[in-house]
Short mmCIF file of C-alpha atoms in Angstrom, two decimals:
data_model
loop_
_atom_site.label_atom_id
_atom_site.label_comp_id
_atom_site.label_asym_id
_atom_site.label_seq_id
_atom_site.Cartn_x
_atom_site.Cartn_y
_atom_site.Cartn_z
CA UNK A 17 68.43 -1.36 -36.53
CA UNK A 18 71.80 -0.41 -36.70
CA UNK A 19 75.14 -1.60 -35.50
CA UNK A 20 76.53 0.29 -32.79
CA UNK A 21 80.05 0.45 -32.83
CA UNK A 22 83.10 2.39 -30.63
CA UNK A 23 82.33 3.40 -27.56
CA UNK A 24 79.14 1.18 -27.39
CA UNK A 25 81.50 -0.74 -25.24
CA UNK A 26 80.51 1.44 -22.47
CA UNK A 27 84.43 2.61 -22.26
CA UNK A 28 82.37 6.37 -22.56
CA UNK A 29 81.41 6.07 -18.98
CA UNK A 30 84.72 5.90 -17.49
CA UNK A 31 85.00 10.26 -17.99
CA UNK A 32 84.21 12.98 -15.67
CA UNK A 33 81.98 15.65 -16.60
CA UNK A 34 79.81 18.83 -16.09
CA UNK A 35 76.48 18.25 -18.52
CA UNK A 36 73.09 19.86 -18.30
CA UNK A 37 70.38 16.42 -18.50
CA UNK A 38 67.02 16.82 -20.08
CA UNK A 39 63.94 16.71 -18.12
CA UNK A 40 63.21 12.72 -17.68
CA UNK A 41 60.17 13.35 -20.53
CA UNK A 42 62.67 14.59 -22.99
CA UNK A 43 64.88 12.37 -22.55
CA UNK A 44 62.76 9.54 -22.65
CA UNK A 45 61.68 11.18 -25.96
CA UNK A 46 64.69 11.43 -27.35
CA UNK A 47 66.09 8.06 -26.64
CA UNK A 48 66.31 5.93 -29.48
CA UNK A 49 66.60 1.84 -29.61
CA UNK A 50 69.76 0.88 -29.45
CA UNK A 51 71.56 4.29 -28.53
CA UNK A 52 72.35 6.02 -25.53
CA UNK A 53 70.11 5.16 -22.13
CA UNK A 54 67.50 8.24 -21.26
CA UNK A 55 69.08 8.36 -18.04
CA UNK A 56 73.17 8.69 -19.97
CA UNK A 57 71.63 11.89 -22.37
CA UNK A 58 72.74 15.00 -21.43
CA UNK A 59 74.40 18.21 -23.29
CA UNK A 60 78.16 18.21 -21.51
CA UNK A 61 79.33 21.85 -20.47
CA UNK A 62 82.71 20.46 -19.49
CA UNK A 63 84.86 17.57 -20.31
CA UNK A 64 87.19 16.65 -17.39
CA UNK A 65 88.87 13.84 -18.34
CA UNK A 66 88.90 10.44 -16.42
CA UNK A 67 86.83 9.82 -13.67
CA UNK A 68 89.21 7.55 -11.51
CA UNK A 69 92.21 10.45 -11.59
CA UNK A 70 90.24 13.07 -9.24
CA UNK A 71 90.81 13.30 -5.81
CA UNK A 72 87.37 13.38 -2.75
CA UNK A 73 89.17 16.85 -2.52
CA UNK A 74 88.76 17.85 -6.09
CA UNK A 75 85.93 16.30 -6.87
CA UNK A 76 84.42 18.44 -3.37
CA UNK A 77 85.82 21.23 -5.23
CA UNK A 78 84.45 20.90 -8.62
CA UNK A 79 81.23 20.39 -7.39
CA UNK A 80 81.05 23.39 -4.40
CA UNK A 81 82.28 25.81 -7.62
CA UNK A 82 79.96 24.61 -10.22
CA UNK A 83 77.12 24.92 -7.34
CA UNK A 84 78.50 28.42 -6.56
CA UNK A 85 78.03 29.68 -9.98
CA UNK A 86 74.57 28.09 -11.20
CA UNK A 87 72.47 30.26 -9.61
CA UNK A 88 73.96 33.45 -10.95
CA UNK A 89 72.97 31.98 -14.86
CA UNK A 90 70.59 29.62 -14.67
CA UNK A 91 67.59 30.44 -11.94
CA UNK A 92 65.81 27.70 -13.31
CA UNK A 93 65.18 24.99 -16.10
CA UNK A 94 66.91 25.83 -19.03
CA UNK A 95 65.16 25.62 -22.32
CA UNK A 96 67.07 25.11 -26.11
CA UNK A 97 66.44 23.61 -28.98
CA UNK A 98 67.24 19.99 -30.47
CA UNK A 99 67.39 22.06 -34.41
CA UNK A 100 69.60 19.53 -36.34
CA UNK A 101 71.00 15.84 -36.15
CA UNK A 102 74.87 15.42 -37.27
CA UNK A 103 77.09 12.95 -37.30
CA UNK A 104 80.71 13.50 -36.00
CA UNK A 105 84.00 11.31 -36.68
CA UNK A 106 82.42 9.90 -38.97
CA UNK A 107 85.75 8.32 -40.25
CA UNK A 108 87.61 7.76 -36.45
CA UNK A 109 87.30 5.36 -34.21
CA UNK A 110 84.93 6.78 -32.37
CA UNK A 111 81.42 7.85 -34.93
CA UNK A 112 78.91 9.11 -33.44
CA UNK A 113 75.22 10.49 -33.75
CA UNK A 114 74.37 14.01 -32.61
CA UNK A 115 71.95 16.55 -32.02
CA UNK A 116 72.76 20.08 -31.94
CA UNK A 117 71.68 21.79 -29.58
CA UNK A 118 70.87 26.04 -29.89
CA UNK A 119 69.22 28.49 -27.42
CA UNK A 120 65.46 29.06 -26.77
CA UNK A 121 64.64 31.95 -28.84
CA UNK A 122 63.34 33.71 -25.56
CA UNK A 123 66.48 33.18 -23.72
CA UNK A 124 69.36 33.89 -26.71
CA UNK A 125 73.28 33.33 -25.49
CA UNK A 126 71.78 30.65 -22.67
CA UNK A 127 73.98 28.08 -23.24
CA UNK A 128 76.86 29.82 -24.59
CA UNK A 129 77.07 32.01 -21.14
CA UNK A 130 76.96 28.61 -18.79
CA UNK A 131 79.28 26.76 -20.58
CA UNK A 132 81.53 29.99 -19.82
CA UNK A 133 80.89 30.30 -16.52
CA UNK A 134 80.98 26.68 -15.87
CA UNK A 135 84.24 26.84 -17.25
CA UNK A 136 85.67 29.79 -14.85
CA UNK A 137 83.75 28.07 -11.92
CA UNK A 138 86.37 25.07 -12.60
CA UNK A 139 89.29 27.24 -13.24
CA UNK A 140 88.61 28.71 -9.75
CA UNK A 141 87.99 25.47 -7.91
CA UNK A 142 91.20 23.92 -9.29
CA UNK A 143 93.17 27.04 -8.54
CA UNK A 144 92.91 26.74 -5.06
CA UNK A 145 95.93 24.00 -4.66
CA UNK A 146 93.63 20.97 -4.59
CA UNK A 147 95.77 18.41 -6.17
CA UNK A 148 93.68 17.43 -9.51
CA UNK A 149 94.96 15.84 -12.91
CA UNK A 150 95.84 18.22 -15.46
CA UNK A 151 92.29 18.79 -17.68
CA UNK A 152 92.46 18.35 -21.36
CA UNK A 153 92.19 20.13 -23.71
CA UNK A 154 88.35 20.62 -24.98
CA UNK A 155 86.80 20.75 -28.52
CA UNK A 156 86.95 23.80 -29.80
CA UNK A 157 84.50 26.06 -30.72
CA UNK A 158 82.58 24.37 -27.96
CA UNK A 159 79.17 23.00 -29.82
CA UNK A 160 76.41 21.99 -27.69
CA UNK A 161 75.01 18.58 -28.93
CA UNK A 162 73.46 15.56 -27.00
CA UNK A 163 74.78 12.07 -28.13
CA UNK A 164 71.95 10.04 -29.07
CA UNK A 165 74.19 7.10 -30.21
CA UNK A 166 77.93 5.58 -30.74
CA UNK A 167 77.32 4.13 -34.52
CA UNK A 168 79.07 4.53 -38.21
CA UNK A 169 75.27 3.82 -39.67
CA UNK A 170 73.92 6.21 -41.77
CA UNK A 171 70.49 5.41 -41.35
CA UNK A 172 70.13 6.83 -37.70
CA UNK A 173 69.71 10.48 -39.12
CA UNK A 174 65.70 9.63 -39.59
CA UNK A 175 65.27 8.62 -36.11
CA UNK A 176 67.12 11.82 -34.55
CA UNK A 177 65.54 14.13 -37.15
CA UNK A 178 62.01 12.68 -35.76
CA UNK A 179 63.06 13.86 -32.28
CA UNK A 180 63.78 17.56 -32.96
CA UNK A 181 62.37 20.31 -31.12
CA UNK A 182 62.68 21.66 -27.49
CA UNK A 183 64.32 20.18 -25.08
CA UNK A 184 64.19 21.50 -21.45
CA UNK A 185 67.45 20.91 -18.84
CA UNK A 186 66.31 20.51 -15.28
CA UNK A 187 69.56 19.66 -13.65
CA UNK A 188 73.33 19.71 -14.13
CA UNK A 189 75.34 16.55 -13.25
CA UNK A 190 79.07 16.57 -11.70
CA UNK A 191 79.82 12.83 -12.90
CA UNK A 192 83.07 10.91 -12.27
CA UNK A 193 82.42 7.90 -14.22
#
């Protein structure tokens, strides 16, 4: 099996986010030995930074807009598609094993819409003067992807590429570390 390396530390738990998680079948499906924990795989919307820097007040906020918003896009599971394994910073400190992650052919745009209005929801929320760290700046273009592990080995690709096909998102988690 491979060596994980980077963030394998658990120093990756420490952020805040807003992620879509896989139904607990998918994600037990798609959890390989030695990578991420079925219960840690998810498909973030939204990085917010560090955990420990937000406020009751913004995190009360965060999570009253992203609740606000979720019915208007997403009336129930959301269903995509696990179509490729990749693997990012390859050459940082930080390598790590992917899958992307596209729309449901039935439901094209899916994704791409809720990661836009989960990222308006926060705008709003924030804008309200709640005292809240200053957010960073985010990947762009956004790519939805699930980390399946931290690792620099190559070999990983055949056990992600064995896990491809639908995946279905049954909740959205507000984490603070």
């Amino acid at each position: 099996m491979a060596t994980l390396t980077a963030a394998a530390d658990g120093s990756h738990m420490s952020g805040a986010m807003i992620a879509l998680m896989p139904t607990v079948e998918d994600a037990e499906r798609l959890a390989i030995e030695g990578g991420e924990a079925a219960d840690q795989l998810h498909l973030t919307l939204y990085y917010l930074g560090e955990g420990a820097d937000f406020s009751e007040e913004a995190r009360r906020s965060i999570i009253d807009g992203v609740t606000d918003v979720l019915p208007h896009y997403a009336n129930g599971p959301v269903n995509a598609n696990a179509f490729g394994a990749a693997h990012w910073n390859g050459n940082g400190d930080e390598p790590s094993w992917v899958w992307s992650v596209g729309d449901d052919r039935a439901t094209p745009r899916a994704l791409g819409m809720l990661h836009g209005a989960i990222s308006m929801a926060l705008e709003e929320a924030l804008a309200e003067g709640v005292d809240h760290p200053d957010l960073p700046e985010q990947h762009t273009p956004w790519v939805p992807h699930i980390c399946a592990a931290y690792s620099d080995e190559l070999d990983l690709v055949i056990a992600l590429e064995e896990r491809l096909g639908p995946v279905t998102f049954d909740r959205v988690r507000v984490a603070f570390a």
